Short mmCIF file of C-alpha atoms and ligand atoms in Angstrom, two decimals:
data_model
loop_
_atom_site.label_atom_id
_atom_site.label_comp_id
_atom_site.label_asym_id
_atom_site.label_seq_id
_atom_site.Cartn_x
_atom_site.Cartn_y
_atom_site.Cartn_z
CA UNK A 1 0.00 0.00 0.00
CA UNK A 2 1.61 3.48 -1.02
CA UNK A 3 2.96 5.82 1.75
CA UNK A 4 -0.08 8.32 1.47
CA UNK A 5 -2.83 6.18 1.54
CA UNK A 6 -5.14 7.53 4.38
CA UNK A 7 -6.85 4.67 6.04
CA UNK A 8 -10.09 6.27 8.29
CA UNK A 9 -11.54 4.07 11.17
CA UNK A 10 -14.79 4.99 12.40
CA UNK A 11 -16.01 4.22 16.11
CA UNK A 12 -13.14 3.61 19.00
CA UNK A 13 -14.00 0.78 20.24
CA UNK A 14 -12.89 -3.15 20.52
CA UNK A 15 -13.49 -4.19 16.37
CA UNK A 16 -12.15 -0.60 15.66
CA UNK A 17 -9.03 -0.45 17.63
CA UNK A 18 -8.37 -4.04 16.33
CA UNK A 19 -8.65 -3.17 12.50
CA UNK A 20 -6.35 -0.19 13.02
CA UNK A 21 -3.88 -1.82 14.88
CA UNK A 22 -3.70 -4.57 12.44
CA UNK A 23 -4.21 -2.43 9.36
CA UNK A 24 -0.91 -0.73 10.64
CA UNK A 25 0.58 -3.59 11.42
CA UNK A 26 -0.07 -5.34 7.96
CA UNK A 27 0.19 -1.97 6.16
CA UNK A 28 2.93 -0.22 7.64
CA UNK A 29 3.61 2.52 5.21
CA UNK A 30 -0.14 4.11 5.39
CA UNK A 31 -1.49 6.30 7.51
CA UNK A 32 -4.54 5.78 10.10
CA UNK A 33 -6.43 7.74 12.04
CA UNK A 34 -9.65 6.48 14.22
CA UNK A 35 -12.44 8.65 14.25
CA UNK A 36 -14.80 8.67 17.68
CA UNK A 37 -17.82 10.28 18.19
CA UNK A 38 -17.86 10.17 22.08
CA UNK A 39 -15.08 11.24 24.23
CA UNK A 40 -14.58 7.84 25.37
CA UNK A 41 -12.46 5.27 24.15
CA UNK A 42 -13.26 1.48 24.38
CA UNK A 43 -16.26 2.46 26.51
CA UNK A 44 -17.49 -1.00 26.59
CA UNK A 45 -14.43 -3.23 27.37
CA UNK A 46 -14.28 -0.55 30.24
CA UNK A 47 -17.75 -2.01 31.10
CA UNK A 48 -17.67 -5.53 30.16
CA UNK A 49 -18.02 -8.45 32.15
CA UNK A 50 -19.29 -6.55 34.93
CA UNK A 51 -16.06 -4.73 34.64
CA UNK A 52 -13.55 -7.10 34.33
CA UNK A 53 -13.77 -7.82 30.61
CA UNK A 54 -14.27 -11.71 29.33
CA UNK A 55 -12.32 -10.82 26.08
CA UNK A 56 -12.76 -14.61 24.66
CA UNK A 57 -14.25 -18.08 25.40
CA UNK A 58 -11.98 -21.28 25.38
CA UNK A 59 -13.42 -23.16 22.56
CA UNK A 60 -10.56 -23.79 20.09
CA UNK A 61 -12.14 -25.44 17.24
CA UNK A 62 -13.81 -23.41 14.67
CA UNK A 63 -16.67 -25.71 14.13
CA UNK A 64 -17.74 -25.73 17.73
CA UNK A 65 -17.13 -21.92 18.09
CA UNK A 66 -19.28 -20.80 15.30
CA UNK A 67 -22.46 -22.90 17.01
CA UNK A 68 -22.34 -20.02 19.72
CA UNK A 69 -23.35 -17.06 17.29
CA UNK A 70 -27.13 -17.26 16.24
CA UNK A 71 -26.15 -14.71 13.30
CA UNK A 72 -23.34 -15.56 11.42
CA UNK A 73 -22.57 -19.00 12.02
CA UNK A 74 -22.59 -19.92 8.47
CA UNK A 75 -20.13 -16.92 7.34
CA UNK A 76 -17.97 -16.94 10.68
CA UNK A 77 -16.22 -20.35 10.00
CA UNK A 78 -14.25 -18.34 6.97
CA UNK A 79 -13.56 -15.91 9.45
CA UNK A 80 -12.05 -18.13 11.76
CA UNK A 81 -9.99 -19.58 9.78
CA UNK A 82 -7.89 -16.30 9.63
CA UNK A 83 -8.29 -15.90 13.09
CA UNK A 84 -10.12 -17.22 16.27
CA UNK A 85 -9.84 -17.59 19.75
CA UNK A 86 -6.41 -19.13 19.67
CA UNK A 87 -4.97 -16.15 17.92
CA UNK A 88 -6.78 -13.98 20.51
CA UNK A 89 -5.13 -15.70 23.56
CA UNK A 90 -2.23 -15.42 21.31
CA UNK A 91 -2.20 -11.79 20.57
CA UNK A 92 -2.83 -10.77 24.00
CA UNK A 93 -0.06 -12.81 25.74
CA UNK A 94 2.70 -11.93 23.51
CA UNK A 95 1.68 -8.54 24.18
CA UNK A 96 2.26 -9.20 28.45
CA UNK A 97 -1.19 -9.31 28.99
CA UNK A 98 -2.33 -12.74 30.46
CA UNK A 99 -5.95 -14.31 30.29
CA UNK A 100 -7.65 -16.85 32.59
CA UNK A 101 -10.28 -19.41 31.79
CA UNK A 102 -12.82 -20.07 34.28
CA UNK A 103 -15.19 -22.90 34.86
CA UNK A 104 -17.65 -21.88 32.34
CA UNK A 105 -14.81 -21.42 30.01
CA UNK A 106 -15.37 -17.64 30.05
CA UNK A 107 -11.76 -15.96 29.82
CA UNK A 108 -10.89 -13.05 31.41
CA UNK A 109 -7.39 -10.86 31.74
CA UNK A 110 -5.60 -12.65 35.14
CA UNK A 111 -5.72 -9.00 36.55
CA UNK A 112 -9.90 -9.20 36.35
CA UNK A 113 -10.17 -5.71 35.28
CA UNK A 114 -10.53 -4.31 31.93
CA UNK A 115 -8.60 -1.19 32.23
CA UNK A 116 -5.58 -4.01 31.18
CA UNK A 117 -7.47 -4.99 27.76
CA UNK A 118 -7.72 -1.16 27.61
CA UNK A 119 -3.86 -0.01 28.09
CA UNK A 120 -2.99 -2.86 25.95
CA UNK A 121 -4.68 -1.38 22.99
CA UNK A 122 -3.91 2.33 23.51
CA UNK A 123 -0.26 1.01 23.85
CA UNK A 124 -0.47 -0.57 20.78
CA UNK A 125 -1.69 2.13 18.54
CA UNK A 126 0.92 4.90 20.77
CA UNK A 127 3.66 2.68 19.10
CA UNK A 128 2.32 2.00 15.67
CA UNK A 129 2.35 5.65 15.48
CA UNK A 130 -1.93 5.50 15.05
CA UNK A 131 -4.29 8.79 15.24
CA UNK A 132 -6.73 9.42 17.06
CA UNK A 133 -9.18 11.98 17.00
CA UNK A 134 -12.47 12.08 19.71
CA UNK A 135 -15.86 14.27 18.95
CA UNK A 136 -15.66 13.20 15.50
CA UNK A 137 -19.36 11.93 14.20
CA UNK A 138 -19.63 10.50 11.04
CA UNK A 139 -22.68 11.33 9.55
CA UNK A 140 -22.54 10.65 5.26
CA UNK A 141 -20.09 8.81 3.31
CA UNK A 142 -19.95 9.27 -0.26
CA UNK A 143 -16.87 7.77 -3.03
CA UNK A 144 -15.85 9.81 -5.73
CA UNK A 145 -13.48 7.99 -8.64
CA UNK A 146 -11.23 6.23 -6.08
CA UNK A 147 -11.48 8.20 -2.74
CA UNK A 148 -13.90 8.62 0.20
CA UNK A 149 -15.76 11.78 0.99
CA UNK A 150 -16.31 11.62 4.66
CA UNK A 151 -18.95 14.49 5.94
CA UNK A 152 -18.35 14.80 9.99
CA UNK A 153 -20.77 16.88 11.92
CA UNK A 154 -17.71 19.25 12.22
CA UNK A 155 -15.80 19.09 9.20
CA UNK A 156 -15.30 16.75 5.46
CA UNK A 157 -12.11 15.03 5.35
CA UNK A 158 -11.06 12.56 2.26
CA UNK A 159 -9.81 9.23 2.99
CA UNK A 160 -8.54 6.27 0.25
CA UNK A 161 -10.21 3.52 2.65
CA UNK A 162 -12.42 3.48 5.36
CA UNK A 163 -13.08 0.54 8.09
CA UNK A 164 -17.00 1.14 9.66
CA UNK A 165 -16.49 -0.39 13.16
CA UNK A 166 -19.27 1.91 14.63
CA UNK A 167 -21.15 -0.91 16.62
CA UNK A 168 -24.73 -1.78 17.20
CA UNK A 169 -27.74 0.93 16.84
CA UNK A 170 -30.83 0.23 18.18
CA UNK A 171 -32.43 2.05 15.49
CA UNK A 172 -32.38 1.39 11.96
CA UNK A 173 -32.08 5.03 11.37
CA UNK A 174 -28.36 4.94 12.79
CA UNK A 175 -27.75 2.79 9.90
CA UNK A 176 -28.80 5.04 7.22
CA UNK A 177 -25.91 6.47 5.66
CA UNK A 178 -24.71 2.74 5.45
CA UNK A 179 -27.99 1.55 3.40
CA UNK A 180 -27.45 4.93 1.25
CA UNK A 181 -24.43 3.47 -0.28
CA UNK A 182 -26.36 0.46 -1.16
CA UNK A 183 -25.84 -2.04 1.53
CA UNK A 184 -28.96 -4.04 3.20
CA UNK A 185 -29.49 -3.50 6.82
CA UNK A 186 -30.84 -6.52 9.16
CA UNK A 187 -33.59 -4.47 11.50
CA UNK A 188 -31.78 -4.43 14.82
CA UNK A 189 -33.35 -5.73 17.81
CA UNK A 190 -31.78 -6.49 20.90
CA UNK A 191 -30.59 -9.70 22.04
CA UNK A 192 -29.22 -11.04 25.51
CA UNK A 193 -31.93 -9.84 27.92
CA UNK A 194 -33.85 -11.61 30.73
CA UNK A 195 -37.83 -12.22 31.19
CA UNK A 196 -40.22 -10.29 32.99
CA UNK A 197 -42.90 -11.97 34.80
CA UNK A 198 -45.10 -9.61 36.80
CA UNK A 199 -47.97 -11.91 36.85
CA UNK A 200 -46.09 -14.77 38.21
CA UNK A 201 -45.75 -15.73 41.76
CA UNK A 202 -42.44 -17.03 41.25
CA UNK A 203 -40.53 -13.80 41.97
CA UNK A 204 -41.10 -14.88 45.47
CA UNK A 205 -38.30 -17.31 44.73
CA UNK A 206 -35.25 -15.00 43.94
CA UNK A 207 -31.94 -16.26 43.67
CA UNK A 208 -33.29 -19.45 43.53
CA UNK A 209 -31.78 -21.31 40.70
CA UNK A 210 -31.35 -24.70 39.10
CA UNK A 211 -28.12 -25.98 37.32
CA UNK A 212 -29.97 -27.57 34.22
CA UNK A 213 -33.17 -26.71 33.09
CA UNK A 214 -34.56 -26.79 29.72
CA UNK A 215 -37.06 -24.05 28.50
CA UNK A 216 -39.43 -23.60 25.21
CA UNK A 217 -41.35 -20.70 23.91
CA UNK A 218 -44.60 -22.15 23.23
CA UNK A 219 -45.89 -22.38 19.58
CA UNK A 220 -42.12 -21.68 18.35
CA UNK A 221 -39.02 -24.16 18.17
CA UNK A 222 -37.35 -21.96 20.32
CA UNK A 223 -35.10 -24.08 23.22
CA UNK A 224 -32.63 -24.23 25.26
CA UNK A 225 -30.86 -25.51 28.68
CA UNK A 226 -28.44 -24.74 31.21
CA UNK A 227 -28.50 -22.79 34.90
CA UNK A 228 -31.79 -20.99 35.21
CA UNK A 229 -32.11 -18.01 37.81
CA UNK A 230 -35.50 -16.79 39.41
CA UNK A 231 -34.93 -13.29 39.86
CA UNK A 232 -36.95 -10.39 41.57
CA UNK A 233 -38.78 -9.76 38.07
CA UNK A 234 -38.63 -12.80 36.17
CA UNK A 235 -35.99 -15.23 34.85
CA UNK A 236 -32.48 -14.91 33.77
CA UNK A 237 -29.48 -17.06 33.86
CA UNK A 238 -27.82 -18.87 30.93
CA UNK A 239 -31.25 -21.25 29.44
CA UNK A 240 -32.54 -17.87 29.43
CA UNK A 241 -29.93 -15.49 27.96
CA UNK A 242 -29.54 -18.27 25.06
CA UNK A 243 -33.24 -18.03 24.40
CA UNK A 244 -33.15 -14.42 24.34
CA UNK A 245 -30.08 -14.65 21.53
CA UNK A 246 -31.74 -17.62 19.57
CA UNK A 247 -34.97 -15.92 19.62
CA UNK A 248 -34.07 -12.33 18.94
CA UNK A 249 -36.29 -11.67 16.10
CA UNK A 250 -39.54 -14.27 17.02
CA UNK A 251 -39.39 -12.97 20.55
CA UNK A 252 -39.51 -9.62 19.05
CA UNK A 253 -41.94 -10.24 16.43
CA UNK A 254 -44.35 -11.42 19.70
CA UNK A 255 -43.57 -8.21 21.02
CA UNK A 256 -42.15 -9.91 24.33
CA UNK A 257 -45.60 -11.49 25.43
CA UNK A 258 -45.51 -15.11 24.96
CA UNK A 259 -45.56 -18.41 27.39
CA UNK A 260 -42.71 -20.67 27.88
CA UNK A 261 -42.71 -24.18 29.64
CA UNK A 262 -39.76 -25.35 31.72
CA UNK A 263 -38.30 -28.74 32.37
CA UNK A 264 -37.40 -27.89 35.78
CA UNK A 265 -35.10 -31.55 36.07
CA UNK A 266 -32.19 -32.59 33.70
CA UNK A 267 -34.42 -35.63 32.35
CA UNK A 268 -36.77 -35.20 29.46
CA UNK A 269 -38.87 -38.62 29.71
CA UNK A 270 -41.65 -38.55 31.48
CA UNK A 271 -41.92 -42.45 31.66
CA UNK A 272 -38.02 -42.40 33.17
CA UNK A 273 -38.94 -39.86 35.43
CA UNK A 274 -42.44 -41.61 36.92
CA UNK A 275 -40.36 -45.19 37.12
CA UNK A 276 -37.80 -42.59 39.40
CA UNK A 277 -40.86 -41.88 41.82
CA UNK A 278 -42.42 -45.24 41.30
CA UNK A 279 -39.12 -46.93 42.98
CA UNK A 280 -38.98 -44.43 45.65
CA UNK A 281 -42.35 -44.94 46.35
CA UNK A 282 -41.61 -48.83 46.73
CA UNK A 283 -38.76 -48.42 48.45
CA UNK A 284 -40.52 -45.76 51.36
CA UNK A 285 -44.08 -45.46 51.16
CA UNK A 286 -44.16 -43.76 54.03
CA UNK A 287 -41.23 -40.76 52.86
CA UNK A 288 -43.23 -36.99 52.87
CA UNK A 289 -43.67 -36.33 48.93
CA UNK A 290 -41.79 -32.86 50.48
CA UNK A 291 -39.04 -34.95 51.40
CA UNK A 292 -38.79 -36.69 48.00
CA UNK A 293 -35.03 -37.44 46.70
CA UNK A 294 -36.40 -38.25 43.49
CA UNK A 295 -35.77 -34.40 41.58
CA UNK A 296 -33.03 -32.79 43.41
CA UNK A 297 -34.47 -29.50 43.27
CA UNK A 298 -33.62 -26.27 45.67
CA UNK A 299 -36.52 -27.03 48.60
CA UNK A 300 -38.07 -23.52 48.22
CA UNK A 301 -38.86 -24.24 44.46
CA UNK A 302 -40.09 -27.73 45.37
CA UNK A 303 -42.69 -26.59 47.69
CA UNK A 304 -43.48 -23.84 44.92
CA UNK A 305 -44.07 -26.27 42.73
CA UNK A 306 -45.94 -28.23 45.48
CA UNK A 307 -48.01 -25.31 46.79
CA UNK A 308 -48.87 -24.19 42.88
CA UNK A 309 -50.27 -28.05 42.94
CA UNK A 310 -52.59 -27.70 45.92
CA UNK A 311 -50.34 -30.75 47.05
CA UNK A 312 -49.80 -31.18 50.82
CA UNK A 313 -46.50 -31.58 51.26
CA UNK A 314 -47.10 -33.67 54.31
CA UNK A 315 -48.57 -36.02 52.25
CA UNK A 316 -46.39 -39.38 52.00
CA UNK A 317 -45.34 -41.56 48.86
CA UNK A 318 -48.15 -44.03 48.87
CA UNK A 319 -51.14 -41.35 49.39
CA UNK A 320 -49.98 -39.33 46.74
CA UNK A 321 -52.18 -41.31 43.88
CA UNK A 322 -51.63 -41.28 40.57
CA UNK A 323 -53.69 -38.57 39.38
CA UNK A 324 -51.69 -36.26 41.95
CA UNK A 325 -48.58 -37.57 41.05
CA UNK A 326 -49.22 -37.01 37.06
CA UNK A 327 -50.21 -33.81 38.20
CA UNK A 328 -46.67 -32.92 39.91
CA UNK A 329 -44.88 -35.16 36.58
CA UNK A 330 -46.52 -33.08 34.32
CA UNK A 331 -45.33 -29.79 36.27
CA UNK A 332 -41.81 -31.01 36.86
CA UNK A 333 -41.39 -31.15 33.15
CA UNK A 334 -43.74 -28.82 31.32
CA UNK A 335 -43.98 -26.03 33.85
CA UNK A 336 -45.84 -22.96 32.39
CA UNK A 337 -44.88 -19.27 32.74
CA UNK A 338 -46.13 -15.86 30.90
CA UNK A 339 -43.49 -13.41 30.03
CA UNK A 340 -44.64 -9.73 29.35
CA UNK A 341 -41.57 -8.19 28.54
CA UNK A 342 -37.95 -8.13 28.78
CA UNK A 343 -35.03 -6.25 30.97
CA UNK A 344 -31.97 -5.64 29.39
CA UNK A 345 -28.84 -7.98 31.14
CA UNK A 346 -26.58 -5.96 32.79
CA UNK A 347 -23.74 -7.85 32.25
CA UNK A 348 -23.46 -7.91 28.01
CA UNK A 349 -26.49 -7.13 25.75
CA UNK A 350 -25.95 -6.90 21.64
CA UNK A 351 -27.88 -5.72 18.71
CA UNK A 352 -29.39 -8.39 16.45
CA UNK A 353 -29.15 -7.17 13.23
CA UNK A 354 -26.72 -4.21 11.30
CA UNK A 355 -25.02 -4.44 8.30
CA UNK A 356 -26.18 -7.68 5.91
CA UNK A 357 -23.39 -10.24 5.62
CA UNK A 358 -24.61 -10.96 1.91
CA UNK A 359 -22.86 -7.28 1.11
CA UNK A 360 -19.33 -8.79 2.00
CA UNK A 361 -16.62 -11.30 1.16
CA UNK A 362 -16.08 -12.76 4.33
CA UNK A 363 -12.23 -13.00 3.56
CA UNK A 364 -11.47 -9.48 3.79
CA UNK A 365 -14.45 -7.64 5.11
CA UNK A 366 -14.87 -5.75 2.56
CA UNK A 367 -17.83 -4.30 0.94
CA UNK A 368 -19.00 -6.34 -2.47
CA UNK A 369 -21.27 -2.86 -2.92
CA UNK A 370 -18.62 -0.07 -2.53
CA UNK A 371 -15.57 -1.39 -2.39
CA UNK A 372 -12.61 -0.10 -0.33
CA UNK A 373 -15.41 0.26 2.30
CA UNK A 374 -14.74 -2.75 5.21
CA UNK A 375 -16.41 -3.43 7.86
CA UNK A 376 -15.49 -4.69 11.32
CA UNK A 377 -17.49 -5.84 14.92
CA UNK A 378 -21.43 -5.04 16.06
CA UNK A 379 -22.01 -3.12 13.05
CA UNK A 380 -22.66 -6.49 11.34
CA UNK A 381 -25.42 -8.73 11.51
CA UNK A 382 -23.34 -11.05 13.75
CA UNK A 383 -23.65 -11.65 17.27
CA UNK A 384 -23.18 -14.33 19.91
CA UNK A 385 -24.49 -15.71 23.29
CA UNK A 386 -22.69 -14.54 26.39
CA UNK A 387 -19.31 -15.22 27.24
CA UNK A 388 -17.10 -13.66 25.42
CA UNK A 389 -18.37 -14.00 21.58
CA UNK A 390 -19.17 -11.11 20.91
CA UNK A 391 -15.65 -9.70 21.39
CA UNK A 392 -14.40 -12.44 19.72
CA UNK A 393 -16.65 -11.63 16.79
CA UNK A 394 -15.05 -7.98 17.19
CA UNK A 395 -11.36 -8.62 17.23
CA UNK A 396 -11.51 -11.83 14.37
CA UNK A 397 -13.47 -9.34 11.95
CA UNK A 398 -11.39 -6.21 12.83
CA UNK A 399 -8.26 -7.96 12.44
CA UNK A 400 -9.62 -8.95 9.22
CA UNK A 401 -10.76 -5.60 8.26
CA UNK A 402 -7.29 -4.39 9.02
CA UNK A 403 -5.58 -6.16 6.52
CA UNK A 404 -7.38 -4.24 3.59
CA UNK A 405 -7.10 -7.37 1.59
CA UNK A 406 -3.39 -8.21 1.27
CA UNK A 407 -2.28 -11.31 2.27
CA UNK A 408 0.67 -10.56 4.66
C1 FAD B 1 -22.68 -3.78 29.46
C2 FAD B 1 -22.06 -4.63 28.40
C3 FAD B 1 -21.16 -5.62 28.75
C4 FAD B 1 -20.59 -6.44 27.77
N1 FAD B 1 -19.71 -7.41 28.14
C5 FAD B 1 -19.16 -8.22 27.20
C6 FAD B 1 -18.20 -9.20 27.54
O1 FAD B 1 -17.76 -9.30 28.70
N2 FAD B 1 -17.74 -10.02 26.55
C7 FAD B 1 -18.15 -9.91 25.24
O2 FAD B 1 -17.70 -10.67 24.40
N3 FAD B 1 -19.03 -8.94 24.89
C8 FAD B 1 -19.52 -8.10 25.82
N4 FAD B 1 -20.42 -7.12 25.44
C9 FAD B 1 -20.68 -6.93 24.02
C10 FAD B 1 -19.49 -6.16 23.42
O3 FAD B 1 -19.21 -5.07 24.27
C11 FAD B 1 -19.78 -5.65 22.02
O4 FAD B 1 -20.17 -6.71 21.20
C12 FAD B 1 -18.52 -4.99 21.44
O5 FAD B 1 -18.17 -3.89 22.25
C13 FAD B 1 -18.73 -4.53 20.02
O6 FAD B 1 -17.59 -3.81 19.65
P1 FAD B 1 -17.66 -2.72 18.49
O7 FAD B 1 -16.31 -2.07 18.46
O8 FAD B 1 -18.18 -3.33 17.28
O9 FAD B 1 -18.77 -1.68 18.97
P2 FAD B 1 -18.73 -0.65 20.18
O10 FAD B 1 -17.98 -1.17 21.32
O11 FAD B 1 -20.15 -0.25 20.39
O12 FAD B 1 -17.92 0.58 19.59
C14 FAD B 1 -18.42 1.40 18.55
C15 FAD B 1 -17.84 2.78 18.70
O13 FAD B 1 -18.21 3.57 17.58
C16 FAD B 1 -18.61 4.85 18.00
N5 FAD B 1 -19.54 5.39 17.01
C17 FAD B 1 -20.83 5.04 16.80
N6 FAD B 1 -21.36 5.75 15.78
C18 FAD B 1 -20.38 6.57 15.35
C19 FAD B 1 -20.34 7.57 14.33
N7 FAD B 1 -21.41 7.85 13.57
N8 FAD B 1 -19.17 8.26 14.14
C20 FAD B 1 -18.07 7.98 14.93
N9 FAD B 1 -18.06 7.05 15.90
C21 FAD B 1 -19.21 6.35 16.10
C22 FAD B 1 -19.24 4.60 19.37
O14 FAD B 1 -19.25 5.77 20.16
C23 FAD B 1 -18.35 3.50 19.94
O15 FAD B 1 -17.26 4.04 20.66
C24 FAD B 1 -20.96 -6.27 26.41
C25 FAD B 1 -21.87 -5.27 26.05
C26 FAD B 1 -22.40 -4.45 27.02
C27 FAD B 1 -23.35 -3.37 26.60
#
């Protein structure tokens, strides 16, 4: 790339200090400048992970990563083959900064605060000699012959290539001067939020949680499972958060009313589950049903369940009859709860939706409708579940992005 190519970043955050430290990095001779519209810098690492930043997840093969982003999982697996979570841990430790994988495979910097992810990559762009200029809002782009005409609220600079990393919007008007130049926008909605229940009774039960239940949106093929939270309005946890992702635009489309059923115990068969009861039933007729070993569940939520039932929980093995115990089977395993409405999760939310994938080539980022236009991180109609995706989905395509299409 020639010495006075001017390479313009907008938005200063993760996927846009990524494709400018890599653009310099691959493209030494040009010249970059990022172009912010806040006064903040990598506002949201600063936020992230409840302040501590889970950068990536530890899931090191490419087919099993892309099953954790319910858009783009199809057009990710090129991606990743330039670069995934590997090259993240990579890139970070050979830069001094360390990561840590916990349980859940979430990883996080070994200092548990993302001011390190944040020094890291203002150091990086101090030494590659990158600019940076903040209250800079891009608001039209046009391309004349070869060049950019960039129109900022303040001023109109030129530019040879330009890298949109301007993240989510949660209006499709904040995507406008994208779709002018001919690209297709995705509607955004959000994704990663938890359920609100006012009606329910449930509420009662906060911090109550299970390690592995299974939930469905009724009438849809939405479902998931994992650790499900009662909270003081609703639900959350991970079976929830996953619905929320997978079900972005139905959930949405319902307008956040709908029912769903949980499995409240890690078996599915109903016939498995009755035999369970039926042999603890032989073994002590005389055990309380409250005192049953047969589900495992937190005790509160058992006598809940029990209480929902009109089920004396006094009321031993044998005199529990079958149409009571169908009664508590079929509750166990299909329990129904409305939602009306949603709260937005704390901890990570995303935009589903942005930019269409169909207007790129997934090798380079760039745009198949104006090229010399790339594009890099929420902006795109890619996101993931929790757990560090979604910044892995920001530093994969902004590395990308970065390169400008050469192959070094
Ligand atoms: C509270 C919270 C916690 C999160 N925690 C995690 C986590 O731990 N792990 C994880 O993987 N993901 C997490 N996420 C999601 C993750 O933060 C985003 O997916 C990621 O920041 C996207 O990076 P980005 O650079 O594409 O967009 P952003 O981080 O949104 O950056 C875009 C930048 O562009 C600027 N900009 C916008 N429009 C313009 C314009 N017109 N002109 C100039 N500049 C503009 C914005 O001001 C912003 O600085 C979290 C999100 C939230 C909200």
């Amino acid at each position: 790339m020639e010495e006075s190519t001017n390479v313009a970043i907008i938005g200063g955050g993760a996927a846009g200090f990524f494709a400018a430290i890599s653009c310099k990095t691959h493209n030494p001779n040009v010249n970059v400048t990022i172009y912010e519209k806040s006064d903040k810098l990598l506002a949201k690492v600063k936020v992230s992970g409840g302040g501590r930043c889970n950068v990536t997840h530890a899931c090191f093969t490419v087919s099993q990563l892309v099953k954790f982003y319910p858009r783009g999982e199809k057009q990710l697996k090129k991606a990743f083959a330039y670069f995934n979570t590997n090259n993240t841990v990579k890139w970070f430790e050979s830069r001094g900064v360390m990561l840590k994988t916990e349980e859940d495979n979430r990883m996080f910097p070994v200092t548990d605060n993302s001011q390190t992810i944040i020094n890291c990559l203002i150091r990086e762009t101090e030494k590659l000699g990158i600019a940076i200029q903040l209250h800079e809002t891009i608001l039209a782009a046009e391309k004349d012959e070869e060049r950019f005409k960039l129109t900022f609220r303040e001023k109109v600079i030129h530019a040879d290539k330009i890298i949109i990393a301007s993240g989510g919007s949660p209006k499709k008007d904040g995507f406008a001067w994208l779709e002018k130049l001919g690209h297709t926008i995705e509607p955004p909605v959000p994704s990663l939020f938890t359920f609100n229940m006012p009606s329910e009774s449930i509420k009662a039960l906060m911090g109550v949680s299970v390690d592995n239940a299974s939930v469905r949106v009724v009438g849809t093929k939405l479902k998931t499972e994992g650790p499900l939270l009662i909270t003081h309005w609703g639900m959350s946890g991970p079976a929830i958060l996953k619905l929320s992702a997978w079900g972005a635009r139905i959930l949405n489309d319902l307008n956040y009313n709908f029912k769903i059923q949980v499995n409240w115990l890690s078996l599915s068969n109903e016939d498995e589950v009755r035999s369970i009861l039926g042999n603890e039933r032989t073994a002590h007729p005389k055990r309380k049903v409250v005192n049953s070993e047969s589900f495992k569940l937190p005790n509160r939520l058992y006598l809940f369940l029990l209480e929902k039932l009109d089920i004396n929980p006094d009321t031993t093995l044998e005199e529990l009859g079958r149409k009571n115990q169908n009664r508590l089977l079929n509750t166990l395993l299909n329990d129904e709860y409305a939602v009306e409405g949603k709260t937005t999760f704390k901890e990570e939310f995303v935009t589903c939706g942005g930019v269409s994938l169909n207007n790129l080539s997934m090798d380079t980022m760039e745009s198949k409708v104006c090229p010399g236009m790339y594009f890099a991180g929420e902006v795109l109609d890619i996101d993931g579940v929790t757990g560090g995706f979604n910044f892995q989905a920001a530093w994969t395509t902004g590395f990308i992005a970065g390169k400008l299409g050469s192959d070094k």
